[in-house]
């Protein structure tokens, strides 16, 4: 089962800069005359010689966290997954394999899904302390997917009163009268 979570980027103070660290920029685009701003993550490819100058212009590096949605914004956030646990991406039921999550996936979540993503959790298990669902870990990493992904099981509603007459183009209700 997948449930919604929010992707949160938290900054930290590094001892030194390393290749692969994530940094954030605010991107601005004009779409249909409307100014849109969103976060854009980029990876550090080349380690700069002057760490202080780089951090002055780019800010501190960030790490991704997944938190459960909160009803009351004054509540403390409950972390669903820590940075070292974020790792697998599920394309949906049409693909049988999981792949490593990429910075491009993170940017798509930030830009198109308002930082919302789905995380795979156990159906019937909850944390004893706070009652939140427990994420499923494969090789110590959680599985994420787009919030717009629909399971193949969700395509068919068992309660619908349709009957299949063999013609794929026409659906007829069961209770129609021909008298």
mmCIF file of the C-alpha atoms, coordinates in Angstrom:
data_MODEL
# 
_entry.id   MODEL 
# 
loop_
_atom_site.group_PDB 
_atom_site.id 
_atom_site.type_symbol 
_atom_site.label_atom_id 
_atom_site.label_alt_id 
_atom_site.label_comp_id 
_atom_site.label_asym_id 
_atom_site.label_entity_id 
_atom_site.label_seq_id 
_atom_site.pdbx_PDB_ins_code 
_atom_site.Cartn_x 
_atom_site.Cartn_y 
_atom_site.Cartn_z 
_atom_site.occupancy 
_atom_site.B_iso_or_equiv 
_atom_site.pdbx_formal_charge 
_atom_site.auth_seq_id 
_atom_site.auth_comp_id 
_atom_site.auth_asym_id 
_atom_site.auth_atom_id 
_atom_site.pdbx_PDB_model_num 
ATOM 1   C CA . UNK A 1 1   ? 0.000   0.000  0.000   1.00 0.00 ? 1   UNK A CA 1 
ATOM 2   C CA . UNK A 1 2   ? 1.225   3.494  -0.822  1.00 0.00 ? 2   UNK A CA 1 
ATOM 3   C CA . UNK A 1 3   ? 0.368   6.633  1.159   1.00 0.00 ? 3   UNK A CA 1 
ATOM 4   C CA . UNK A 1 4   ? 1.143   10.318 0.647   1.00 0.00 ? 4   UNK A CA 1 
ATOM 5   C CA . UNK A 1 5   ? 4.168   11.951 2.251   1.00 0.00 ? 5   UNK A CA 1 
ATOM 6   C CA . UNK A 1 6   ? 5.842   15.306 1.873   1.00 0.00 ? 6   UNK A CA 1 
ATOM 7   C CA . UNK A 1 7   ? 9.403   15.634 0.621   1.00 0.00 ? 7   UNK A CA 1 
ATOM 8   C CA . UNK A 1 8   ? 11.284  18.089 2.820   1.00 0.00 ? 8   UNK A CA 1 
ATOM 9   C CA . UNK A 1 9   ? 14.813  19.340 2.166   1.00 0.00 ? 9   UNK A CA 1 
ATOM 10  C CA . UNK A 1 10  ? 16.805  20.211 5.264   1.00 0.00 ? 10  UNK A CA 1 
ATOM 11  C CA . UNK A 1 11  ? 20.132  22.005 5.197   1.00 0.00 ? 11  UNK A CA 1 
ATOM 12  C CA . UNK A 1 12  ? 23.141  21.031 7.254   1.00 0.00 ? 12  UNK A CA 1 
ATOM 13  C CA . UNK A 1 13  ? 26.638  22.371 7.878   1.00 0.00 ? 13  UNK A CA 1 
ATOM 14  C CA . UNK A 1 14  ? 29.263  20.128 6.249   1.00 0.00 ? 14  UNK A CA 1 
ATOM 15  C CA . UNK A 1 15  ? 32.825  19.692 7.437   1.00 0.00 ? 15  UNK A CA 1 
ATOM 16  C CA . UNK A 1 16  ? 33.970  19.808 3.809   1.00 0.00 ? 16  UNK A CA 1 
ATOM 17  C CA . UNK A 1 17  ? 32.347  19.835 0.387   1.00 0.00 ? 17  UNK A CA 1 
ATOM 18  C CA . UNK A 1 18  ? 32.142  16.527 -1.475  1.00 0.00 ? 18  UNK A CA 1 
ATOM 19  C CA . UNK A 1 19  ? 31.079  15.528 -4.962  1.00 0.00 ? 19  UNK A CA 1 
ATOM 20  C CA . UNK A 1 20  ? 27.418  14.461 -5.056  1.00 0.00 ? 20  UNK A CA 1 
ATOM 21  C CA . UNK A 1 21  ? 26.175  16.829 -2.323  1.00 0.00 ? 21  UNK A CA 1 
ATOM 22  C CA . UNK A 1 22  ? 22.775  18.369 -3.057  1.00 0.00 ? 22  UNK A CA 1 
ATOM 23  C CA . UNK A 1 23  ? 22.160  22.115 -3.163  1.00 0.00 ? 23  UNK A CA 1 
ATOM 24  C CA . UNK A 1 24  ? 18.950  24.042 -3.795  1.00 0.00 ? 24  UNK A CA 1 
ATOM 25  C CA . UNK A 1 25  ? 18.135  27.010 -6.002  1.00 0.00 ? 25  UNK A CA 1 
ATOM 26  C CA . UNK A 1 26  ? 14.855  28.809 -6.419  1.00 0.00 ? 26  UNK A CA 1 
ATOM 27  C CA . UNK A 1 27  ? 13.820  28.672 -10.077 1.00 0.00 ? 27  UNK A CA 1 
ATOM 28  C CA . UNK A 1 28  ? 11.426  31.200 -11.546 1.00 0.00 ? 28  UNK A CA 1 
ATOM 29  C CA . UNK A 1 29  ? 9.434   30.614 -14.715 1.00 0.00 ? 29  UNK A CA 1 
ATOM 30  C CA . UNK A 1 30  ? 6.642   32.547 -16.365 1.00 0.00 ? 30  UNK A CA 1 
ATOM 31  C CA . UNK A 1 31  ? 3.875   30.184 -17.483 1.00 0.00 ? 31  UNK A CA 1 
ATOM 32  C CA . UNK A 1 32  ? 0.918   31.721 -19.310 1.00 0.00 ? 32  UNK A CA 1 
ATOM 33  C CA . UNK A 1 33  ? 1.788   35.108 -17.855 1.00 0.00 ? 33  UNK A CA 1 
ATOM 34  C CA . UNK A 1 34  ? 1.877   33.738 -14.304 1.00 0.00 ? 34  UNK A CA 1 
ATOM 35  C CA . UNK A 1 35  ? 5.155   33.803 -12.387 1.00 0.00 ? 35  UNK A CA 1 
ATOM 36  C CA . UNK A 1 36  ? 5.920   30.388 -10.835 1.00 0.00 ? 36  UNK A CA 1 
ATOM 37  C CA . UNK A 1 37  ? 8.683   29.788 -8.301  1.00 0.00 ? 37  UNK A CA 1 
ATOM 38  C CA . UNK A 1 38  ? 9.836   26.362 -7.167  1.00 0.00 ? 38  UNK A CA 1 
ATOM 39  C CA . UNK A 1 39  ? 12.865  24.671 -5.671  1.00 0.00 ? 39  UNK A CA 1 
ATOM 40  C CA . UNK A 1 40  ? 15.420  23.028 -7.939  1.00 0.00 ? 40  UNK A CA 1 
ATOM 41  C CA . UNK A 1 41  ? 18.011  20.571 -6.595  1.00 0.00 ? 41  UNK A CA 1 
ATOM 42  C CA . UNK A 1 42  ? 21.422  20.196 -8.215  1.00 0.00 ? 42  UNK A CA 1 
ATOM 43  C CA . UNK A 1 43  ? 24.355  17.941 -7.412  1.00 0.00 ? 43  UNK A CA 1 
ATOM 44  C CA . UNK A 1 44  ? 27.844  19.207 -6.773  1.00 0.00 ? 44  UNK A CA 1 
ATOM 45  C CA . UNK A 1 45  ? 29.925  17.901 -9.699  1.00 0.00 ? 45  UNK A CA 1 
ATOM 46  C CA . UNK A 1 46  ? 33.229  19.650 -9.065  1.00 0.00 ? 46  UNK A CA 1 
ATOM 47  C CA . UNK A 1 47  ? 34.439  20.389 -5.551  1.00 0.00 ? 47  UNK A CA 1 
ATOM 48  C CA . UNK A 1 48  ? 35.390  24.079 -5.364  1.00 0.00 ? 48  UNK A CA 1 
ATOM 49  C CA . UNK A 1 49  ? 38.675  25.148 -3.825  1.00 0.00 ? 49  UNK A CA 1 
ATOM 50  C CA . UNK A 1 50  ? 37.120  27.880 -1.665  1.00 0.00 ? 50  UNK A CA 1 
ATOM 51  C CA . UNK A 1 51  ? 34.333  26.313 0.411   1.00 0.00 ? 51  UNK A CA 1 
ATOM 52  C CA . UNK A 1 52  ? 33.323  29.554 2.154   1.00 0.00 ? 52  UNK A CA 1 
ATOM 53  C CA . UNK A 1 53  ? 32.776  31.468 -1.097  1.00 0.00 ? 53  UNK A CA 1 
ATOM 54  C CA . UNK A 1 54  ? 30.798  28.595 -2.612  1.00 0.00 ? 54  UNK A CA 1 
ATOM 55  C CA . UNK A 1 55  ? 28.551  28.338 0.458   1.00 0.00 ? 55  UNK A CA 1 
ATOM 56  C CA . UNK A 1 56  ? 28.049  32.117 0.449   1.00 0.00 ? 56  UNK A CA 1 
ATOM 57  C CA . UNK A 1 57  ? 26.602  32.000 -3.087  1.00 0.00 ? 57  UNK A CA 1 
ATOM 58  C CA . UNK A 1 58  ? 24.846  28.621 -3.000  1.00 0.00 ? 58  UNK A CA 1 
ATOM 59  C CA . UNK A 1 59  ? 23.873  28.122 0.635   1.00 0.00 ? 59  UNK A CA 1 
ATOM 60  C CA . UNK A 1 60  ? 24.447  24.989 2.684   1.00 0.00 ? 60  UNK A CA 1 
ATOM 61  C CA . UNK A 1 61  ? 23.861  21.535 1.204   1.00 0.00 ? 61  UNK A CA 1 
ATOM 62  C CA . UNK A 1 62  ? 20.527  19.807 1.783   1.00 0.00 ? 62  UNK A CA 1 
ATOM 63  C CA . UNK A 1 63  ? 19.351  16.281 2.493   1.00 0.00 ? 63  UNK A CA 1 
ATOM 64  C CA . UNK A 1 64  ? 15.919  14.836 1.647   1.00 0.00 ? 64  UNK A CA 1 
ATOM 65  C CA . UNK A 1 65  ? 13.506  13.683 4.346   1.00 0.00 ? 65  UNK A CA 1 
ATOM 66  C CA . UNK A 1 66  ? 10.004  12.287 4.003   1.00 0.00 ? 66  UNK A CA 1 
ATOM 67  C CA . UNK A 1 67  ? 7.478   13.419 6.582   1.00 0.00 ? 67  UNK A CA 1 
ATOM 68  C CA . UNK A 1 68  ? 3.892   12.332 7.144   1.00 0.00 ? 68  UNK A CA 1 
ATOM 69  C CA . UNK A 1 69  ? 1.290   14.999 6.344   1.00 0.00 ? 69  UNK A CA 1 
ATOM 70  C CA . UNK A 1 70  ? 0.167   16.940 9.401   1.00 0.00 ? 70  UNK A CA 1 
ATOM 71  C CA . UNK A 1 71  ? -3.355  18.149 10.059  1.00 0.00 ? 71  UNK A CA 1 
ATOM 72  C CA . UNK A 1 72  ? -2.232  20.733 12.586  1.00 0.00 ? 72  UNK A CA 1 
ATOM 73  C CA . UNK A 1 73  ? 0.795   22.756 11.398  1.00 0.00 ? 73  UNK A CA 1 
ATOM 74  C CA . UNK A 1 74  ? 1.789   23.314 15.041  1.00 0.00 ? 74  UNK A CA 1 
ATOM 75  C CA . UNK A 1 75  ? 2.374   19.565 15.552  1.00 0.00 ? 75  UNK A CA 1 
ATOM 76  C CA . UNK A 1 76  ? 5.918   18.284 15.332  1.00 0.00 ? 76  UNK A CA 1 
ATOM 77  C CA . UNK A 1 77  ? 6.598   16.551 12.075  1.00 0.00 ? 77  UNK A CA 1 
ATOM 78  C CA . UNK A 1 78  ? 6.917   12.786 12.070  1.00 0.00 ? 78  UNK A CA 1 
ATOM 79  C CA . UNK A 1 79  ? 9.686   11.546 9.795   1.00 0.00 ? 79  UNK A CA 1 
ATOM 80  C CA . UNK A 1 80  ? 8.693   8.641  7.547   1.00 0.00 ? 80  UNK A CA 1 
ATOM 81  C CA . UNK A 1 81  ? 12.156  8.202  5.981   1.00 0.00 ? 81  UNK A CA 1 
ATOM 82  C CA . UNK A 1 82  ? 15.605  9.633  6.602   1.00 0.00 ? 82  UNK A CA 1 
ATOM 83  C CA . UNK A 1 83  ? 18.090  10.595 3.841   1.00 0.00 ? 83  UNK A CA 1 
ATOM 84  C CA . UNK A 1 84  ? 19.962  7.283  3.917   1.00 0.00 ? 84  UNK A CA 1 
ATOM 85  C CA . UNK A 1 85  ? 16.653  5.396  3.515   1.00 0.00 ? 85  UNK A CA 1 
ATOM 86  C CA . UNK A 1 86  ? 15.434  7.251  0.420   1.00 0.00 ? 86  UNK A CA 1 
ATOM 87  C CA . UNK A 1 87  ? 16.450  5.183  -2.539  1.00 0.00 ? 87  UNK A CA 1 
ATOM 88  C CA . UNK A 1 88  ? 13.961  3.299  -4.739  1.00 0.00 ? 88  UNK A CA 1 
ATOM 89  C CA . UNK A 1 89  ? 11.628  4.699  -7.385  1.00 0.00 ? 89  UNK A CA 1 
ATOM 90  C CA . UNK A 1 90  ? 8.585   2.751  -8.614  1.00 0.00 ? 90  UNK A CA 1 
ATOM 91  C CA . UNK A 1 91  ? 7.378   3.710  -12.097 1.00 0.00 ? 91  UNK A CA 1 
ATOM 92  C CA . UNK A 1 92  ? 4.046   1.943  -11.528 1.00 0.00 ? 92  UNK A CA 1 
ATOM 93  C CA . UNK A 1 93  ? 2.434   -1.399 -12.309 1.00 0.00 ? 93  UNK A CA 1 
ATOM 94  C CA . UNK A 1 94  ? 3.553   -1.308 -15.941 1.00 0.00 ? 94  UNK A CA 1 
ATOM 95  C CA . UNK A 1 95  ? 7.212   -1.727 -14.853 1.00 0.00 ? 95  UNK A CA 1 
ATOM 96  C CA . UNK A 1 96  ? 8.380   -4.743 -12.843 1.00 0.00 ? 96  UNK A CA 1 
ATOM 97  C CA . UNK A 1 97  ? 11.630  -3.263 -11.548 1.00 0.00 ? 97  UNK A CA 1 
ATOM 98  C CA . UNK A 1 98  ? 12.524  -0.594 -9.028  1.00 0.00 ? 98  UNK A CA 1 
ATOM 99  C CA . UNK A 1 99  ? 15.303  1.845  -9.861  1.00 0.00 ? 99  UNK A CA 1 
ATOM 100 C CA . UNK A 1 100 ? 17.457  4.236  -7.863  1.00 0.00 ? 100 UNK A CA 1 
ATOM 101 C CA . UNK A 1 101 ? 15.837  7.612  -7.314  1.00 0.00 ? 101 UNK A CA 1 
ATOM 102 C CA . UNK A 1 102 ? 17.544  10.455 -9.162  1.00 0.00 ? 102 UNK A CA 1 
ATOM 103 C CA . UNK A 1 103 ? 17.867  14.194 -8.723  1.00 0.00 ? 103 UNK A CA 1 
ATOM 104 C CA . UNK A 1 104 ? 15.573  14.524 -11.745 1.00 0.00 ? 104 UNK A CA 1 
ATOM 105 C CA . UNK A 1 105 ? 12.874  12.581 -9.831  1.00 0.00 ? 105 UNK A CA 1 
ATOM 106 C CA . UNK A 1 106 ? 13.342  14.878 -6.830  1.00 0.00 ? 106 UNK A CA 1 
ATOM 107 C CA . UNK A 1 107 ? 13.020  17.962 -9.045  1.00 0.00 ? 107 UNK A CA 1 
ATOM 108 C CA . UNK A 1 108 ? 9.850   16.605 -10.654 1.00 0.00 ? 108 UNK A CA 1 
ATOM 109 C CA . UNK A 1 109 ? 8.343   16.055 -7.194  1.00 0.00 ? 109 UNK A CA 1 
ATOM 110 C CA . UNK A 1 110 ? 9.247   19.599 -6.138  1.00 0.00 ? 110 UNK A CA 1 
ATOM 111 C CA . UNK A 1 111 ? 8.069   21.267 -9.351  1.00 0.00 ? 111 UNK A CA 1 
ATOM 112 C CA . UNK A 1 112 ? 4.983   19.303 -10.399 1.00 0.00 ? 112 UNK A CA 1 
ATOM 113 C CA . UNK A 1 113 ? 3.676   17.646 -7.236  1.00 0.00 ? 113 UNK A CA 1 
ATOM 114 C CA . UNK A 1 114 ? 4.141   20.403 -4.646  1.00 0.00 ? 114 UNK A CA 1 
ATOM 115 C CA . UNK A 1 115 ? 6.657   18.205 -2.786  1.00 0.00 ? 115 UNK A CA 1 
ATOM 116 C CA . UNK A 1 116 ? 4.129   15.377 -2.367  1.00 0.00 ? 116 UNK A CA 1 
ATOM 117 C CA . UNK A 1 117 ? 5.186   11.788 -3.071  1.00 0.00 ? 117 UNK A CA 1 
ATOM 118 C CA . UNK A 1 118 ? 3.882   8.360  -2.132  1.00 0.00 ? 118 UNK A CA 1 
ATOM 119 C CA . UNK A 1 119 ? 5.777   5.926  0.083   1.00 0.00 ? 119 UNK A CA 1 
ATOM 120 C CA . UNK A 1 120 ? 5.153   2.188  0.371   1.00 0.00 ? 120 UNK A CA 1 
ATOM 121 C CA . UNK A 1 121 ? 4.013   1.109  3.843   1.00 0.00 ? 121 UNK A CA 1 
ATOM 122 C CA . UNK A 1 122 ? 2.721   -2.045 5.523   1.00 0.00 ? 122 UNK A CA 1 
ATOM 123 C CA . UNK A 1 123 ? -1.074  -2.370 5.273   1.00 0.00 ? 123 UNK A CA 1 
ATOM 124 C CA . UNK A 1 124 ? -1.880  -3.237 8.877   1.00 0.00 ? 124 UNK A CA 1 
ATOM 125 C CA . UNK A 1 125 ? 1.144   -2.203 10.922  1.00 0.00 ? 125 UNK A CA 1 
ATOM 126 C CA . UNK A 1 126 ? 1.556   1.049  12.821  1.00 0.00 ? 126 UNK A CA 1 
ATOM 127 C CA . UNK A 1 127 ? 4.332   2.472  14.959  1.00 0.00 ? 127 UNK A CA 1 
ATOM 128 C CA . UNK A 1 128 ? 3.639   1.820  18.652  1.00 0.00 ? 128 UNK A CA 1 
ATOM 129 C CA . UNK A 1 129 ? 4.792   5.292  19.725  1.00 0.00 ? 129 UNK A CA 1 
ATOM 130 C CA . UNK A 1 130 ? 2.966   7.614  17.339  1.00 0.00 ? 130 UNK A CA 1 
ATOM 131 C CA . UNK A 1 131 ? 0.541   5.389  15.390  1.00 0.00 ? 131 UNK A CA 1 
ATOM 132 C CA . UNK A 1 132 ? 2.015   6.240  11.989  1.00 0.00 ? 132 UNK A CA 1 
ATOM 133 C CA . UNK A 1 133 ? 2.299   3.632  9.197   1.00 0.00 ? 133 UNK A CA 1 
ATOM 134 C CA . UNK A 1 134 ? 5.584   1.734  8.987   1.00 0.00 ? 134 UNK A CA 1 
ATOM 135 C CA . UNK A 1 135 ? 7.450   2.054  5.667   1.00 0.00 ? 135 UNK A CA 1 
ATOM 136 C CA . UNK A 1 136 ? 8.580   -1.111 3.884   1.00 0.00 ? 136 UNK A CA 1 
ATOM 137 C CA . UNK A 1 137 ? 12.369  -1.271 3.449   1.00 0.00 ? 137 UNK A CA 1 
ATOM 138 C CA . UNK A 1 138 ? 14.064  -3.178 0.600   1.00 0.00 ? 138 UNK A CA 1 
ATOM 139 C CA . UNK A 1 139 ? 17.837  -3.319 1.117   1.00 0.00 ? 139 UNK A CA 1 
ATOM 140 C CA . UNK A 1 140 ? 17.436  -0.616 3.806   1.00 0.00 ? 140 UNK A CA 1 
ATOM 141 C CA . UNK A 1 141 ? 15.680  1.802  1.410   1.00 0.00 ? 141 UNK A CA 1 
ATOM 142 C CA . UNK A 1 142 ? 12.060  2.889  1.029   1.00 0.00 ? 142 UNK A CA 1 
ATOM 143 C CA . UNK A 1 143 ? 10.124  2.777  -2.236  1.00 0.00 ? 143 UNK A CA 1 
ATOM 144 C CA . UNK A 1 144 ? 8.639   5.995  -3.577  1.00 0.00 ? 144 UNK A CA 1 
ATOM 145 C CA . UNK A 1 145 ? 6.358   6.778  -6.486  1.00 0.00 ? 145 UNK A CA 1 
ATOM 146 C CA . UNK A 1 146 ? 4.550   9.673  -8.084  1.00 0.00 ? 146 UNK A CA 1 
ATOM 147 C CA . UNK A 1 147 ? 1.352   10.787 -6.337  1.00 0.00 ? 147 UNK A CA 1 
ATOM 148 C CA . UNK A 1 148 ? -0.510  10.433 -9.635  1.00 0.00 ? 148 UNK A CA 1 
ATOM 149 C CA . UNK A 1 149 ? 0.267   6.720  -10.028 1.00 0.00 ? 149 UNK A CA 1 
ATOM 150 C CA . UNK A 1 150 ? -2.809  4.498  -9.939  1.00 0.00 ? 150 UNK A CA 1 
ATOM 151 C CA . UNK A 1 151 ? -2.586  0.808  -9.026  1.00 0.00 ? 151 UNK A CA 1 
ATOM 152 C CA . UNK A 1 152 ? -4.051  -1.603 -11.547 1.00 0.00 ? 152 UNK A CA 1 
ATOM 153 C CA . UNK A 1 153 ? -6.302  -2.856 -8.706  1.00 0.00 ? 153 UNK A CA 1 
ATOM 154 C CA . UNK A 1 154 ? -7.816  0.633  -8.469  1.00 0.00 ? 154 UNK A CA 1 
ATOM 155 C CA . UNK A 1 155 ? -8.932  0.594  -12.112 1.00 0.00 ? 155 UNK A CA 1 
ATOM 156 C CA . UNK A 1 156 ? -11.654 -1.958 -11.378 1.00 0.00 ? 156 UNK A CA 1 
ATOM 157 C CA . UNK A 1 157 ? -14.221 -1.096 -8.749  1.00 0.00 ? 157 UNK A CA 1 
ATOM 158 C CA . UNK A 1 158 ? -15.841 -4.248 -7.407  1.00 0.00 ? 158 UNK A CA 1 
ATOM 159 C CA . UNK A 1 159 ? -18.970 -2.309 -6.405  1.00 0.00 ? 159 UNK A CA 1 
ATOM 160 C CA . UNK A 1 160 ? -19.766 -1.083 -9.929  1.00 0.00 ? 160 UNK A CA 1 
ATOM 161 C CA . UNK A 1 161 ? -22.869 -2.708 -11.358 1.00 0.00 ? 161 UNK A CA 1 
ATOM 162 C CA . UNK A 1 162 ? -21.595 -3.190 -14.897 1.00 0.00 ? 162 UNK A CA 1 
ATOM 163 C CA . UNK A 1 163 ? -21.702 -6.361 -16.920 1.00 0.00 ? 163 UNK A CA 1 
ATOM 164 C CA . UNK A 1 164 ? -19.352 -7.213 -19.724 1.00 0.00 ? 164 UNK A CA 1 
ATOM 165 C CA . UNK A 1 165 ? -21.239 -8.459 -22.769 1.00 0.00 ? 165 UNK A CA 1 
ATOM 166 C CA . UNK A 1 166 ? -18.056 -9.319 -24.632 1.00 0.00 ? 166 UNK A CA 1 
ATOM 167 C CA . UNK A 1 167 ? -18.053 -6.101 -26.653 1.00 0.00 ? 167 UNK A CA 1 
ATOM 168 C CA . UNK A 1 168 ? -15.159 -4.001 -25.354 1.00 0.00 ? 168 UNK A CA 1 
ATOM 169 C CA . UNK A 1 169 ? -16.695 -0.777 -26.661 1.00 0.00 ? 169 UNK A CA 1 
ATOM 170 C CA . UNK A 1 170 ? -20.061 -0.980 -24.872 1.00 0.00 ? 170 UNK A CA 1 
ATOM 171 C CA . UNK A 1 171 ? -20.876 -1.365 -21.176 1.00 0.00 ? 171 UNK A CA 1 
ATOM 172 C CA . UNK A 1 172 ? -24.473 -1.919 -20.085 1.00 0.00 ? 172 UNK A CA 1 
ATOM 173 C CA . UNK A 1 173 ? -25.939 -1.673 -16.579 1.00 0.00 ? 173 UNK A CA 1 
ATOM 174 C CA . UNK A 1 174 ? -27.150 -4.968 -15.143 1.00 0.00 ? 174 UNK A CA 1 
ATOM 175 C CA . UNK A 1 175 ? -30.590 -3.728 -14.163 1.00 0.00 ? 175 UNK A CA 1 
ATOM 176 C CA . UNK A 1 176 ? -31.844 -2.499 -17.558 1.00 0.00 ? 176 UNK A CA 1 
ATOM 177 C CA . UNK A 1 177 ? -35.271 -3.661 -18.658 1.00 0.00 ? 177 UNK A CA 1 
ATOM 178 C CA . UNK A 1 178 ? -36.050 -4.603 -22.248 1.00 0.00 ? 178 UNK A CA 1 
ATOM 179 C CA . UNK A 1 179 ? -39.855 -4.884 -21.750 1.00 0.00 ? 179 UNK A CA 1 
# 
